[in-house]
Amino acid sequence: MINKKRNMKKISSFIVVFLFLANTSLYSQKVANKDNYTAQIQEEEGDLNKDKHNDRIVVEMDVKDDTRPLRVQIFLSQPDKKLQLAVSSTKLIESQYPANKKGEHNGNPIPGLFIEDGTLKMVTNINDRKSSYEFRLNKNIFELVKISRVFWNGKNTTFETIIDLIAKTKIEFQQELGSDEILNKRKKEIKINSLPKIQDLSFSDLEKF
């Protein structure tokens, strides 16, 4: 009974993330900027730089471009309590209608960005593989430090991956639904010269890890 409850909790957390990602696809248009990124998809507030003032994440879409590109901007609070742009990226999230798809949708929901316990996280659902990317703020630069992934085969098994870029390790394992037993656990070292910076990363870079 305990295992069943734990399993239901685990599946429920996946469902919450999935529903959020699905809902972000049904965006409402808000005119907010002078440029073409006028459709606001998401806005998140929280304390990222630990100064006890809210910082802000904004995801916007260019609705005039046929590919529907998305821009991620992160604003950090300053000593004068004003917000200052720290990150602006148009490659972190894939366009909704990529040029290589020739007018077709990319087939995936728009990723969501969150501030959780002062940490920036981005969750994606690419081809039914759910990933969570964790970034730390170091000297006003967001560095990728951890990746967690889950893929469910539609039957009784989940395939999970945890990548720790600080420890330089990659752990892969499987679990059967209804069981806490870890199966086929494999751990290996990975080569990381330096922690990837969010402004340098594209959606395709993230999928390569």
Short mmCIF file of C-alpha atoms in Angstrom, two decimals:
data_model
loop_
_atom_site.label_atom_id
_atom_site.label_comp_id
_atom_site.label_asym_id
_atom_site.label_seq_id
_atom_site.Cartn_x
_atom_site.Cartn_y
_atom_site.Cartn_z
CA MET A 1 0.00 0.00 0.00
CA ILE A 2 2.88 2.40 0.85
CA ASN A 3 4.61 1.65 -2.45
CA LYS A 4 1.38 2.26 -4.31
CA LYS A 5 0.95 5.66 -2.64
CA ARG A 6 4.54 6.62 -3.45
CA ASN A 7 4.06 5.54 -7.02
CA MET A 8 0.82 7.52 -7.35
CA LYS A 9 2.59 10.59 -5.93
CA LYS A 10 5.39 10.16 -8.45
CA ILE A 11 3.01 9.80 -11.39
CA SER A 12 0.93 12.73 -10.10
CA SER A 13 3.98 15.02 -10.16
CA PHE A 14 4.56 14.08 -13.80
CA ILE A 15 0.91 14.80 -14.59
CA VAL A 16 1.11 18.26 -12.96
CA VAL A 17 4.14 19.16 -15.09
CA PHE A 18 2.49 17.74 -18.21
CA LEU A 19 -0.71 19.70 -17.64
CA PHE A 20 1.25 22.90 -17.10
CA LEU A 21 3.19 22.38 -20.32
CA ALA A 22 -0.01 21.63 -22.21
CA ASN A 23 -1.72 24.72 -20.87
CA THR A 24 1.12 27.02 -21.90
CA SER A 25 0.37 26.10 -25.50
CA LEU A 26 -3.00 27.84 -25.09
CA TYR A 27 -1.43 31.24 -24.62
CA SER A 28 -3.19 34.60 -24.46
CA GLN A 29 -1.77 37.51 -26.41
CA LYS A 30 -0.69 40.60 -24.48
CA VAL A 31 0.83 43.66 -26.12
CA ALA A 32 3.79 44.41 -23.87
CA ASN A 33 6.80 45.40 -25.97
CA LYS A 34 7.71 47.66 -28.85
CA ASP A 35 9.32 44.76 -30.74
CA ASN A 36 7.60 41.77 -32.31
CA TYR A 37 7.65 39.61 -29.17
CA THR A 38 4.20 40.79 -28.16
CA ALA A 39 2.48 37.58 -27.02
CA GLN A 40 3.26 36.86 -23.38
CA ILE A 41 3.32 33.12 -22.75
CA GLN A 42 4.50 33.02 -19.15
CA GLU A 43 5.56 35.29 -16.31
CA GLU A 44 7.15 34.01 -13.12
CA GLU A 45 8.34 35.92 -10.06
CA GLY A 46 10.59 34.88 -7.19
CA ASP A 47 13.88 35.65 -5.50
CA LEU A 48 16.77 34.34 -7.62
CA ASN A 49 19.62 36.52 -6.37
CA LYS A 50 18.64 36.12 -2.69
CA ASP A 51 18.21 39.81 -1.96
CA LYS A 52 14.66 39.29 -0.61
CA HIS A 53 13.14 41.07 -3.62
CA ASN A 54 11.27 39.46 -6.49
CA ASP A 55 13.06 38.83 -9.76
CA ARG A 56 11.09 38.11 -12.94
CA ILE A 57 11.09 35.61 -15.79
CA VAL A 58 9.15 36.42 -18.95
CA VAL A 59 8.55 34.14 -21.95
CA GLU A 60 7.18 35.86 -25.06
CA MET A 61 6.38 34.87 -28.64
CA ASP A 62 6.92 36.73 -31.91
CA VAL A 63 3.52 36.32 -33.55
CA LYS A 64 4.53 38.11 -36.75
CA ASP A 65 7.20 35.53 -37.59
CA ASP A 66 5.74 32.44 -39.27
CA THR A 67 8.01 30.17 -37.20
CA ARG A 68 6.65 31.65 -33.93
CA PRO A 69 10.01 31.99 -32.11
CA LEU A 70 10.06 32.42 -28.34
CA ARG A 71 12.19 34.70 -26.21
CA VAL A 72 13.18 34.11 -22.60
CA GLN A 73 14.12 37.14 -20.52
CA ILE A 74 15.25 37.17 -16.89
CA PHE A 75 15.24 40.38 -14.87
CA LEU A 76 17.12 40.63 -11.58
CA SER A 77 16.38 43.13 -8.82
CA GLN A 78 19.04 45.73 -8.06
CA PRO A 79 19.97 47.59 -4.83
CA ASP A 80 17.60 50.39 -5.89
CA LYS A 81 14.84 47.72 -6.11
CA LYS A 82 14.52 48.20 -9.88
CA LEU A 83 14.67 45.24 -12.26
CA GLN A 84 17.56 44.92 -14.68
CA LEU A 85 17.72 42.60 -17.70
CA ALA A 86 20.25 39.83 -17.01
CA VAL A 87 19.40 37.26 -19.72
CA SER A 88 17.70 37.47 -23.09
CA SER A 89 17.66 34.37 -25.28
CA THR A 90 15.73 33.42 -28.41
CA LYS A 91 17.34 29.99 -28.78
CA LEU A 92 16.65 28.38 -25.40
CA ILE A 93 13.15 27.33 -26.52
CA GLU A 94 12.44 25.86 -29.95
CA SER A 95 10.21 27.82 -32.32
CA GLN A 96 6.66 26.50 -32.54
CA TYR A 97 6.87 26.05 -36.32
CA PRO A 98 10.57 25.47 -37.10
CA ALA A 99 11.78 26.22 -40.62
CA ASN A 100 12.88 22.61 -41.09
CA LYS A 101 9.31 21.43 -40.37
CA LYS A 102 8.01 23.41 -43.37
CA GLY A 103 5.00 24.91 -41.66
CA GLU A 104 4.27 22.05 -39.26
CA HIS A 105 4.21 22.36 -35.47
CA ASN A 106 7.22 20.97 -33.59
CA GLY A 107 4.88 18.56 -31.81
CA ASN A 108 5.89 19.51 -28.26
CA PRO A 109 4.35 21.78 -25.59
CA ILE A 110 6.11 25.02 -24.71
CA PRO A 111 8.59 24.49 -21.83
CA GLY A 112 7.86 26.07 -18.47
CA LEU A 113 10.28 28.08 -16.32
CA PHE A 114 9.99 28.15 -12.54
CA ILE A 115 11.68 29.65 -9.51
CA GLU A 116 11.85 26.97 -6.84
CA ASP A 117 13.66 27.58 -3.53
CA GLY A 118 15.62 30.39 -5.16
CA THR A 119 16.71 28.19 -8.07
CA LEU A 120 15.81 28.60 -11.74
CA LYS A 121 14.31 25.48 -13.32
CA MET A 122 13.06 24.73 -16.81
CA VAL A 123 10.87 21.69 -17.54
CA THR A 124 10.36 20.25 -21.01
CA ASN A 125 8.41 17.43 -22.61
CA ILE A 126 10.20 16.51 -25.84
CA ASN A 127 8.88 13.44 -27.62
CA ASP A 128 7.37 12.20 -24.32
CA ARG A 129 10.69 12.47 -22.49
CA LYS A 130 10.23 14.80 -19.53
CA SER A 131 13.31 16.77 -18.47
CA SER A 132 14.09 19.23 -15.71
CA TYR A 133 17.06 21.61 -16.04
CA GLU A 134 18.38 23.36 -12.94
CA PHE A 135 20.44 26.56 -13.12
CA ARG A 136 22.35 28.32 -10.35
CA LEU A 137 23.09 32.03 -10.28
CA ASN A 138 26.82 32.65 -9.97
CA LYS A 139 28.08 36.24 -10.26
CA ASN A 140 24.97 37.25 -12.22
CA ILE A 141 25.44 34.33 -14.64
CA PHE A 142 23.04 31.38 -14.74
CA GLU A 143 24.95 28.09 -14.98
CA LEU A 144 23.43 24.69 -15.75
CA VAL A 145 24.18 22.39 -12.81
CA LYS A 146 21.71 19.49 -12.93
CA ILE A 147 19.51 17.59 -15.38
CA SER A 148 16.82 15.06 -14.42
CA ARG A 149 14.92 13.01 -17.00
CA VAL A 150 12.07 10.51 -16.96
CA PHE A 151 10.67 8.44 -19.80
CA TRP A 152 7.75 6.07 -19.30
CA ASN A 153 7.46 3.21 -21.78
CA GLY A 154 3.67 3.18 -21.52
CA LYS A 155 3.72 -0.12 -19.65
CA ASN A 156 5.28 -0.81 -16.27
CA THR A 157 8.73 0.78 -16.47
CA THR A 158 10.20 4.26 -16.13
CA PHE A 159 13.69 5.04 -17.42
CA GLU A 160 15.37 7.78 -15.41
CA THR A 161 18.55 9.82 -15.74
CA ILE A 162 20.24 12.20 -13.31
CA ILE A 163 23.15 14.30 -14.56
CA ASP A 164 25.16 16.29 -12.00
CA LEU A 165 27.38 18.72 -13.88
CA ILE A 166 29.20 19.84 -10.74
CA ALA A 167 30.04 16.28 -9.64
CA LYS A 168 30.52 15.36 -13.33
CA THR A 169 28.44 12.21 -13.04
CA LYS A 170 25.60 10.62 -14.99
CA ILE A 171 23.35 8.04 -13.33
CA GLU A 172 20.82 5.96 -15.27
CA PHE A 173 18.36 3.46 -13.81
CA GLN A 174 14.94 1.89 -14.21
CA GLN A 175 11.99 1.43 -11.89
CA GLU A 176 8.89 -0.69 -12.11
CA LEU A 177 5.63 1.06 -11.32
CA GLY A 178 4.54 0.27 -7.78
CA SER A 179 8.08 -0.49 -6.61
CA ASP A 180 10.84 1.59 -5.00
CA GLU A 181 13.49 -0.87 -6.14
CA ILE A 182 16.10 0.64 -8.47
CA LEU A 183 17.02 -1.61 -11.38
CA ASN A 184 19.94 -1.65 -13.81
CA LYS A 185 21.65 1.30 -12.16
CA ARG A 186 24.63 2.60 -14.11
CA LYS A 187 26.95 5.43 -13.09
CA LYS A 188 29.67 7.01 -15.17
CA GLU A 189 31.81 10.10 -15.18
CA ILE A 190 31.25 12.80 -17.78
CA LYS A 191 33.67 15.37 -19.13
CA ILE A 192 32.71 18.96 -18.38
CA ASN A 193 35.31 21.70 -18.87
CA SER A 194 33.06 24.43 -17.52
CA LEU A 195 29.42 24.78 -16.53
CA PRO A 196 27.25 25.77 -19.53
CA LYS A 197 25.82 29.30 -19.34
CA ILE A 198 22.14 29.76 -20.06
CA GLN A 199 22.73 32.51 -22.62
CA ASP A 200 24.95 30.15 -24.65
CA LEU A 201 22.55 27.19 -24.64
CA SER A 202 20.02 26.28 -27.31
CA PHE A 203 17.16 23.80 -26.99
CA SER A 204 19.12 21.34 -29.14
CA ASP A 205 22.18 21.69 -26.87
CA LEU A 206 20.08 20.68 -23.87
CA GLU A 207 18.74 17.59 -25.62
CA LYS A 208 22.29 16.38 -26.34
CA PHE A 209 23.16 15.85 -22.66
#
